Short mmCIF file of C-alpha atoms in Angstrom, two decimals:
data_model
loop_
_atom_site.label_atom_id
_atom_site.label_comp_id
_atom_site.label_asym_id
_atom_site.label_seq_id
_atom_site.Cartn_x
_atom_site.Cartn_y
_atom_site.Cartn_z
CA MET A 293 -20.61 -12.20 -105.22
CA LYS A 294 -17.19 -13.09 -105.33
CA THR A 295 -15.82 -15.39 -102.42
CA ILE A 296 -12.45 -15.67 -101.55
CA THR A 297 -11.12 -19.09 -100.67
CA THR A 298 -6.94 -18.90 -100.83
CA THR A 299 -4.51 -17.05 -99.65
CA GLN A 300 -3.50 -16.05 -103.31
CA GLU A 301 -6.88 -14.15 -104.11
CA LEU A 302 -6.97 -12.50 -100.88
CA ALA A 303 -3.45 -10.99 -101.59
CA ALA A 304 -4.65 -9.92 -104.74
CA PHE A 305 -7.82 -8.13 -103.20
CA CYS A 306 -5.66 -6.41 -100.34
CA GLU A 307 -2.81 -5.40 -103.01
CA ALA A 308 -5.78 -3.57 -105.10
CA ALA A 309 -7.58 -1.93 -101.80
CA ALA A 310 -4.26 -0.97 -100.72
CA GLU A 311 -3.88 1.72 -103.09
CA ALA A 312 -7.71 2.81 -101.82
CA PRO A 313 -8.35 5.66 -99.53
CA TYR A 314 -10.35 3.20 -97.36
CA VAL A 315 -11.98 0.03 -96.92
CA THR A 316 -15.15 -1.25 -95.19
CA VAL A 317 -14.77 -4.08 -93.17
CA ASP A 318 -17.33 -6.42 -91.35
CA THR A 319 -17.47 -9.96 -89.95
CA GLU A 320 -19.63 -12.92 -89.30
CA PHE A 321 -18.90 -15.27 -86.31
CA LEU A 322 -20.18 -17.49 -83.55
CA ARG A 323 -19.91 -16.95 -79.83
CA GLU A 324 -23.06 -18.65 -78.21
CA ARG A 325 -21.07 -22.02 -77.29
CA THR A 326 -17.50 -20.53 -76.83
CA TYR A 327 -15.67 -17.99 -74.57
CA TYR A 328 -13.46 -16.48 -77.59
CA SER A 329 -15.46 -15.76 -81.16
CA LYS A 330 -14.95 -18.41 -83.91
CA LEU A 331 -14.47 -16.27 -86.96
CA CYS A 332 -16.54 -17.32 -89.94
CA LEU A 333 -16.58 -14.69 -92.63
CA VAL A 334 -14.73 -11.62 -93.44
CA GLN A 335 -16.60 -8.84 -95.61
CA LEU A 336 -14.41 -6.63 -97.58
CA ALA A 337 -15.25 -3.62 -99.88
CA ALA A 338 -12.84 -0.84 -101.66
CA PRO A 339 -14.70 2.25 -103.14
CA GLY A 340 -17.23 1.52 -105.80
CA LYS A 341 -20.91 1.00 -106.10
CA GLY A 342 -22.95 -2.10 -105.51
CA ASP A 343 -21.22 -5.24 -105.29
CA GLU A 344 -18.22 -3.66 -107.26
CA ASN A 345 -14.78 -4.01 -105.48
CA ALA A 346 -16.55 -6.14 -102.62
CA VAL A 347 -15.87 -9.62 -101.50
CA LEU A 348 -16.25 -12.19 -99.06
CA VAL A 349 -13.49 -13.98 -97.53
CA ASP A 350 -13.93 -17.45 -96.37
CA PRO A 351 -11.45 -17.91 -93.03
CA LEU A 352 -12.67 -21.32 -92.58
CA ALA A 353 -11.30 -22.81 -96.36
CA ASP A 354 -8.77 -24.97 -96.19
CA GLY A 355 -5.20 -23.30 -96.46
CA LEU A 356 -6.22 -19.86 -96.53
CA SER A 357 -4.31 -17.44 -94.57
CA LEU A 358 -5.28 -14.15 -93.11
CA ASP A 359 -1.91 -12.53 -93.34
CA PRO A 360 -2.58 -10.26 -96.47
CA LEU A 361 -5.34 -8.76 -95.13
CA LEU A 362 -3.69 -8.52 -91.55
CA ASP A 363 -1.28 -6.46 -93.82
CA LEU A 364 -3.94 -4.28 -94.83
CA PHE A 365 -4.92 -3.58 -91.55
CA ARG A 366 -1.48 -2.17 -90.52
CA ASN A 367 -1.11 0.13 -93.49
CA THR A 368 -1.66 3.35 -92.29
CA SER A 369 -2.36 4.97 -95.72
CA VAL A 370 -5.78 2.95 -95.92
CA VAL A 371 -8.57 3.91 -93.58
CA LYS A 372 -10.65 0.39 -92.02
CA VAL A 373 -14.09 1.69 -91.76
CA PHE A 374 -16.12 -0.72 -89.44
CA HIS A 375 -19.94 -0.07 -87.53
CA ALA A 376 -19.87 -0.88 -83.86
CA ALA A 377 -16.57 -2.21 -84.31
CA ARG A 378 -15.56 -3.56 -80.95
CA GLN A 379 -16.65 -7.17 -81.26
CA ASP A 380 -14.93 -7.50 -84.69
CA LEU A 381 -11.75 -5.71 -83.48
CA GLU A 382 -11.58 -8.34 -80.54
CA ILE A 383 -11.67 -11.15 -82.87
CA PHE A 384 -8.71 -9.89 -84.88
CA PHE A 385 -6.87 -8.59 -81.68
CA ILE A 386 -7.39 -12.02 -79.97
CA ASP A 387 -6.76 -14.47 -82.90
CA HIS A 388 -3.57 -12.20 -84.35
CA GLY A 389 -2.57 -9.48 -82.04
CA VAL A 390 -3.70 -6.80 -84.90
CA ILE A 391 -5.79 -3.77 -84.45
CA PRO A 392 -6.71 -2.04 -87.68
CA ASP A 393 -5.02 1.31 -88.02
CA PRO A 394 -6.44 4.13 -89.02
CA LEU A 395 -9.85 2.97 -87.58
CA PHE A 396 -13.22 4.66 -88.42
CA ASP A 397 -16.15 3.56 -86.53
CA THR A 398 -19.36 4.61 -88.28
CA GLN A 399 -21.52 4.33 -84.97
CA VAL A 400 -19.14 6.41 -83.03
CA ALA A 401 -19.11 9.22 -85.83
CA ALA A 402 -22.96 8.88 -86.48
CA MET A 403 -23.19 9.66 -82.49
CA VAL A 404 -21.29 12.91 -82.58
CA CYS A 405 -23.03 13.82 -85.82
CA GLY A 406 -26.48 13.93 -84.18
CA PHE A 407 -28.07 10.33 -85.25
CA GLY A 408 -28.49 9.63 -81.67
CA GLU A 409 -26.71 7.29 -79.03
CA GLN A 410 -25.75 3.65 -80.20
CA VAL A 411 -27.28 3.81 -83.46
CA GLY A 412 -27.88 0.92 -85.61
CA TYR A 413 -26.34 0.06 -88.94
CA GLU A 414 -30.10 -0.75 -90.45
CA THR A 415 -30.50 2.88 -89.37
CA LEU A 416 -27.72 4.57 -91.09
CA VAL A 417 -28.74 2.48 -94.21
CA LYS A 418 -31.96 3.87 -94.45
CA ARG A 419 -31.20 7.51 -93.53
CA ILE A 420 -28.12 7.84 -95.44
CA ALA A 421 -27.85 5.22 -97.89
CA ARG A 422 -31.87 5.35 -98.58
CA GLN A 423 -31.95 1.61 -99.07
CA SER A 424 -33.24 -1.12 -96.62
CA LEU A 425 -31.79 -4.60 -95.51
CA ASP A 426 -32.82 -7.80 -95.67
CA LYS A 427 -32.48 -9.14 -91.93
CA SER A 428 -33.78 -12.54 -92.41
CA SER A 429 -30.07 -14.29 -92.28
CA ARG A 430 -28.68 -12.52 -89.36
CA PHE A 431 -28.92 -15.21 -86.97
CA THR A 432 -28.28 -17.91 -89.21
CA ASP A 433 -25.18 -20.39 -88.67
CA TRP A 434 -22.46 -18.94 -90.16
CA SER A 435 -19.90 -22.02 -89.63
CA ARG A 436 -22.12 -23.94 -91.92
CA ARG A 437 -20.70 -24.52 -95.56
CA PRO A 438 -22.01 -23.99 -98.19
CA LEU A 439 -23.27 -20.40 -97.60
CA THR A 440 -26.67 -19.87 -98.98
CA ASP A 441 -27.13 -17.05 -101.49
CA ALA A 442 -29.42 -15.35 -99.00
CA GLN A 443 -26.45 -15.55 -96.36
CA LYS A 444 -24.17 -14.00 -98.92
CA LYS A 445 -26.24 -11.21 -100.05
CA TYR A 446 -26.76 -10.10 -96.21
CA ALA A 447 -23.34 -10.33 -95.28
CA LEU A 448 -22.00 -7.99 -98.42
CA ALA A 449 -24.71 -5.50 -97.70
CA ASP A 450 -22.78 -4.94 -94.61
CA VAL A 451 -19.80 -3.58 -96.23
CA THR A 452 -21.37 -2.32 -99.41
CA HIS A 453 -23.91 0.24 -97.93
CA LEU A 454 -21.23 1.11 -95.46
CA ARG A 455 -19.19 2.72 -97.97
CA VAL A 456 -22.07 5.39 -98.59
CA ILE A 457 -22.46 5.96 -94.78
CA TYR A 458 -18.83 6.31 -94.34
CA GLU A 459 -18.09 9.09 -97.05
CA HIS A 460 -21.32 10.86 -95.80
CA LEU A 461 -20.28 11.11 -92.21
CA ALA A 462 -16.73 11.68 -93.22
CA LYS A 463 -17.62 15.14 -95.06
CA GLU A 464 -20.13 15.81 -92.18
CA LEU A 465 -17.20 15.63 -89.57
CA GLU A 466 -15.03 17.79 -92.00
CA ARG A 467 -18.04 20.38 -92.25
CA THR A 468 -18.51 20.50 -88.50
CA GLY A 469 -14.96 20.04 -87.38
CA ARG A 470 -15.84 17.12 -85.24
CA ALA A 471 -13.23 14.56 -86.65
CA ARG A 472 -11.35 15.13 -83.12
CA TRP A 473 -14.25 13.92 -81.28
CA VAL A 474 -14.73 10.84 -83.05
CA ALA A 475 -10.52 10.26 -82.56
CA GLU A 476 -11.11 10.67 -79.12
CA GLU A 477 -14.08 8.11 -78.64
CA LEU A 478 -12.13 5.75 -80.82
CA ALA A 479 -9.02 5.97 -78.26
CA VAL A 480 -10.74 3.05 -76.31
CA LEU A 481 -11.31 1.08 -79.25
CA THR A 482 -7.62 1.01 -80.47
CA ASP A 483 -6.61 0.55 -76.94
CA PRO A 484 -5.30 -3.23 -76.65
CA GLU A 485 -6.33 -3.36 -72.98
CA THR A 486 -9.78 -3.01 -74.10
CA TYR A 487 -9.65 -6.68 -75.32
CA ILE A 488 -7.81 -8.32 -72.33
CA THR A 489 -9.65 -10.00 -69.66
CA ARG A 490 -7.61 -10.89 -66.72
CA PRO A 491 -9.20 -13.16 -64.29
CA GLU A 492 -8.38 -11.58 -61.42
CA GLU A 493 -10.23 -8.23 -62.45
CA ALA A 494 -13.46 -10.20 -63.62
CA TRP A 495 -15.38 -9.81 -59.95
CA GLN A 496 -15.72 -6.05 -60.82
CA ARG A 497 -18.34 -7.00 -63.29
CA VAL A 498 -20.55 -8.70 -60.94
CA LYS A 499 -23.19 -6.59 -59.73
CA THR A 500 -23.54 -7.35 -55.74
CA ARG A 501 -25.70 -5.85 -53.30
CA SER A 502 -23.33 -6.15 -50.26
CA SER A 503 -19.97 -4.32 -50.18
CA SER A 504 -18.61 -6.22 -47.36
CA PRO A 505 -14.75 -6.70 -47.72
CA ARG A 506 -15.02 -10.42 -46.85
CA PHE A 507 -18.11 -10.97 -49.19
CA LEU A 508 -16.32 -8.94 -51.96
CA ALA A 509 -13.19 -11.44 -51.43
CA LEU A 510 -15.24 -14.25 -51.94
CA VAL A 511 -16.89 -12.74 -54.86
CA ARG A 512 -13.17 -12.10 -56.30
CA GLU A 513 -11.95 -15.46 -56.07
CA LEU A 514 -15.23 -17.38 -57.65
CA ALA A 515 -15.22 -14.66 -60.52
CA ALA A 516 -11.27 -15.35 -61.17
CA PHE A 517 -11.68 -19.18 -61.16
CA ARG A 518 -14.89 -18.95 -63.46
CA GLU A 519 -12.91 -16.79 -65.76
CA ASP A 520 -9.96 -18.96 -65.73
CA TYR A 521 -11.52 -21.97 -66.28
CA ALA A 522 -14.04 -20.65 -69.18
CA GLN A 523 -10.77 -19.33 -70.70
CA SER A 524 -8.92 -22.75 -70.74
CA LYS A 525 -11.82 -24.45 -71.81
CA ASN A 526 -13.27 -21.94 -74.43
CA ILE A 527 -16.53 -22.00 -72.86
CA PRO A 528 -19.08 -19.31 -71.99
CA ARG A 529 -18.47 -18.17 -68.59
CA ASN A 530 -22.55 -18.71 -67.90
CA ARG A 531 -21.74 -22.22 -68.54
CA VAL A 532 -19.57 -22.79 -65.66
CA PHE A 533 -21.88 -20.94 -63.32
CA LYS A 534 -23.84 -17.65 -63.46
CA ASP A 535 -23.86 -14.39 -61.56
CA ASP A 536 -26.89 -15.31 -59.12
CA ALA A 537 -25.02 -18.65 -58.34
CA LEU A 538 -21.83 -16.78 -57.73
CA THR A 539 -23.14 -14.46 -55.46
CA GLU A 540 -25.37 -17.13 -53.83
CA LEU A 541 -22.07 -18.94 -53.18
CA ALA A 542 -20.38 -16.01 -51.79
CA SER A 543 -23.12 -15.80 -49.32
CA THR A 544 -23.52 -19.47 -48.37
CA LYS A 545 -19.53 -20.14 -48.56
CA PRO A 546 -19.92 -24.14 -48.92
CA VAL A 547 -16.99 -25.70 -47.87
CA THR A 548 -17.74 -29.56 -48.83
CA MET A 549 -19.15 -31.22 -51.83
CA GLU A 550 -22.44 -31.89 -49.53
CA ASP A 551 -22.80 -28.02 -48.87
CA LEU A 552 -22.07 -27.67 -52.63
CA GLY A 553 -25.17 -29.82 -53.34
CA ARG A 554 -27.56 -27.81 -51.27
CA SER A 555 -26.86 -24.83 -53.84
CA ARG A 556 -30.38 -23.60 -55.22
CA LEU A 557 -28.67 -21.72 -58.40
CA LEU A 558 -25.75 -23.86 -59.50
CA LEU A 559 -25.82 -25.89 -62.57
CA ARG A 560 -25.96 -29.73 -62.13
CA GLU A 561 -22.40 -30.18 -63.77
CA ALA A 562 -21.02 -27.49 -61.65
CA ARG A 563 -21.43 -29.84 -58.57
CA LYS A 564 -19.09 -32.49 -59.34
CA GLY A 565 -15.60 -32.66 -60.90
CA ALA A 566 -13.39 -29.90 -61.67
CA ILE A 567 -15.82 -27.18 -61.12
CA ALA A 568 -17.07 -28.21 -58.13
CA GLU A 569 -13.37 -28.39 -56.99
CA GLY A 570 -12.50 -25.13 -58.19
CA ILE A 571 -15.68 -23.37 -56.41
CA LEU A 572 -14.37 -25.01 -53.09
CA ALA A 573 -11.05 -23.96 -53.54
CA ALA A 574 -11.87 -20.55 -54.32
CA ILE A 575 -14.15 -20.35 -51.54
CA GLN A 576 -11.68 -21.25 -49.30
CA ALA A 577 -9.08 -18.44 -50.59
CA GLY A 578 -11.77 -16.06 -49.92
CA LEU A 579 -11.74 -17.09 -46.40
CA ASP A 580 -8.17 -17.19 -45.88
CA CYS A 581 -7.45 -13.65 -47.46
CA PRO A 582 -5.59 -11.46 -45.06
CA LYS A 583 -7.60 -8.54 -43.93
CA ASP A 584 -5.02 -6.38 -45.52
CA GLU A 585 -5.57 -7.84 -48.88
CA LEU A 586 -9.43 -7.61 -49.08
CA PRO A 587 -11.23 -5.56 -51.91
CA LYS A 588 -11.98 -2.22 -51.09
CA PRO A 589 -15.19 -1.34 -52.60
CA ASP A 590 -15.23 2.30 -53.97
CA THR A 591 -17.81 4.23 -51.79
CA SER A 592 -16.46 7.68 -52.97
CA ARG A 593 -19.87 8.37 -54.86
CA ASP A 594 -22.22 6.92 -52.02
CA GLN A 595 -21.59 9.68 -49.80
CA LEU A 596 -21.94 12.56 -52.10
CA GLN A 597 -24.02 15.54 -51.15
CA VAL A 598 -25.85 16.25 -54.00
CA ASN A 599 -26.94 19.97 -54.35
CA PRO A 600 -30.52 19.31 -55.97
CA ALA A 601 -31.09 22.61 -57.32
CA LEU A 602 -27.73 22.85 -58.84
CA ALA A 603 -28.26 19.04 -60.26
CA ASP A 604 -31.52 20.35 -62.06
CA LEU A 605 -29.82 23.34 -63.45
CA LEU A 606 -27.21 21.37 -65.03
CA ARG A 607 -29.89 19.17 -66.70
CA VAL A 608 -31.27 22.26 -68.12
CA LEU A 609 -27.93 23.14 -69.53
CA LEU A 610 -27.41 19.93 -70.65
CA LYS A 611 -30.60 19.80 -72.50
CA ALA A 612 -29.66 23.01 -74.05
CA ARG A 613 -26.17 22.04 -75.35
CA THR A 614 -27.82 18.62 -76.45
CA GLU A 615 -30.20 20.54 -78.74
CA ALA A 616 -27.73 22.91 -79.97
CA SER A 617 -24.94 20.16 -80.99
CA GLY A 618 -27.31 17.51 -81.77
CA VAL A 619 -25.52 15.08 -79.67
CA ALA A 620 -27.42 12.40 -77.66
CA ALA A 621 -27.33 13.64 -73.66
CA ARG A 622 -26.12 10.52 -72.41
CA LEU A 623 -23.05 10.50 -74.34
CA ILE A 624 -22.17 14.09 -73.44
CA ALA A 625 -23.03 13.56 -69.58
CA PRO A 626 -25.11 10.76 -68.02
CA ALA A 627 -26.77 11.68 -65.05
CA ALA A 628 -24.09 10.24 -62.63
CA ASP A 629 -21.85 12.46 -64.17
CA LEU A 630 -24.15 15.56 -63.37
CA ASP A 631 -24.87 14.48 -59.75
CA ALA A 632 -21.07 13.94 -59.14
CA MET A 633 -20.43 17.87 -60.62
CA ALA A 634 -23.64 19.10 -58.25
CA ALA A 635 -21.95 17.29 -55.30
CA GLY A 636 -18.64 18.98 -55.82
CA MET A 637 -16.42 16.26 -57.75
CA ARG A 638 -14.51 17.35 -60.91
CA ASP A 639 -13.32 13.82 -62.09
CA VAL A 640 -15.56 13.11 -64.36
CA LYS A 641 -15.60 12.52 -68.47
CA ALA A 642 -18.09 15.18 -69.09
CA LEU A 643 -15.18 17.35 -67.95
CA THR A 644 -12.53 16.41 -70.62
CA GLY A 645 -11.78 16.51 -74.06
CA TRP A 646 -14.66 17.53 -76.68
CA ARG A 647 -17.46 16.99 -73.92
CA ARG A 648 -15.58 20.01 -72.14
CA GLU A 649 -16.03 22.11 -75.05
CA VAL A 650 -19.72 21.52 -75.63
CA PHE A 651 -20.91 21.20 -72.03
CA GLY A 652 -18.19 20.88 -69.60
CA GLU A 653 -16.62 24.60 -69.39
CA ASP A 654 -20.20 26.18 -68.98
CA ALA A 655 -21.24 23.34 -66.55
CA LEU A 656 -17.98 24.42 -64.30
CA ARG A 657 -19.16 28.09 -64.61
CA LEU A 658 -22.49 27.06 -63.74
CA CYS A 659 -21.30 25.29 -60.88
CA GLU A 660 -19.17 28.18 -59.62
CA GLY A 661 -22.08 30.62 -59.76
CA GLN A 662 -20.16 32.73 -62.65
CA ILE A 663 -23.18 32.14 -65.09
CA GLY A 664 -27.19 31.90 -64.59
CA LEU A 665 -29.58 30.24 -67.06
CA ALA A 666 -32.71 32.07 -68.84
CA VAL A 667 -35.56 31.31 -70.94
CA LYS A 668 -35.98 33.28 -73.86
CA GLY A 669 -38.97 31.72 -76.00
CA ARG A 670 -38.10 28.30 -76.46
CA GLU A 671 -34.56 28.71 -76.01
CA VAL A 672 -32.24 28.46 -72.54
CA GLU A 673 -29.61 31.29 -72.85
CA VAL A 674 -26.41 31.70 -70.53
CA ILE A 675 -26.29 34.89 -68.72
CA GLU A 676 -23.06 36.33 -67.42
CA ILE A 677 -23.18 37.05 -63.69
#
């Protein structure tokens, strides 16, 4: 198991990998105590068997620069293969402004190849590579040095088996003609906007029971302060205050330190100092927000007049298309999309791209009364009307 600790060694590996059709990539990182992930290890493997052409890269080694790897990520002649790539890509984008291109995510590919929704790496290793994984080192501290042999073995397995999985899925996509489906799904992962968190938009991720514009304005200001503070201090947002404390503050609207001290859910550290001052300032900003600048909740789906019979028929059609395609139903069309369509909405993901081919076209025809459904044996058939 080779561990790269110098820029020269990394450059040599990347130069050789640049001649290969693909390279598999994984990372180990820590994020429990920070807002941004701390990269602790990078695993790489070019085509080969076992540990052949596979290395560990230690980004914590003194003087090591990841520039050769970043150049490889930019090399469009080499496919960069990840599994469940989002967090890995976020690290490289936030730290270096680079998103690997072209990208292949085996979790996404496995979903469209019939392995179910959000299939895990261990499952693919068992079902495709016919191997088992030792997961005992999964939650170890990857920032400590030296790494143990068990850690190295675990980390390397995340890219060596990935070669077999990638080659199998790539062939399956070529056979089924679904490579375009994967490309559509990867558009989100390769979009830099996916990895940019703007404090002023953070409130949209907070679940609330009230849709009062004034209440939402308070949530917006509190969430923006929390996000900005967490980013500036590089600490998890929940270490500032949790969502339940945020919604409590938006309800109670404290305006003094004494008011703040009565909060049931606020952490002790948040009742004083910069956090307390930020909370009170955010509350005041929410209270002072002009009416024409208050958040407007999206109530478009709250008043949908769903046709229950049509919704049931759409579910039957989806089940038939799921069985025919082998793709998980929730990936094609979640229940909310079906209800929206049964209420007359057409701005849903199920009616776009490859989903439209698999399900959407017939779903629209069903909604418009152009087709019906019939049961023949165990199969559901489409009948032209």
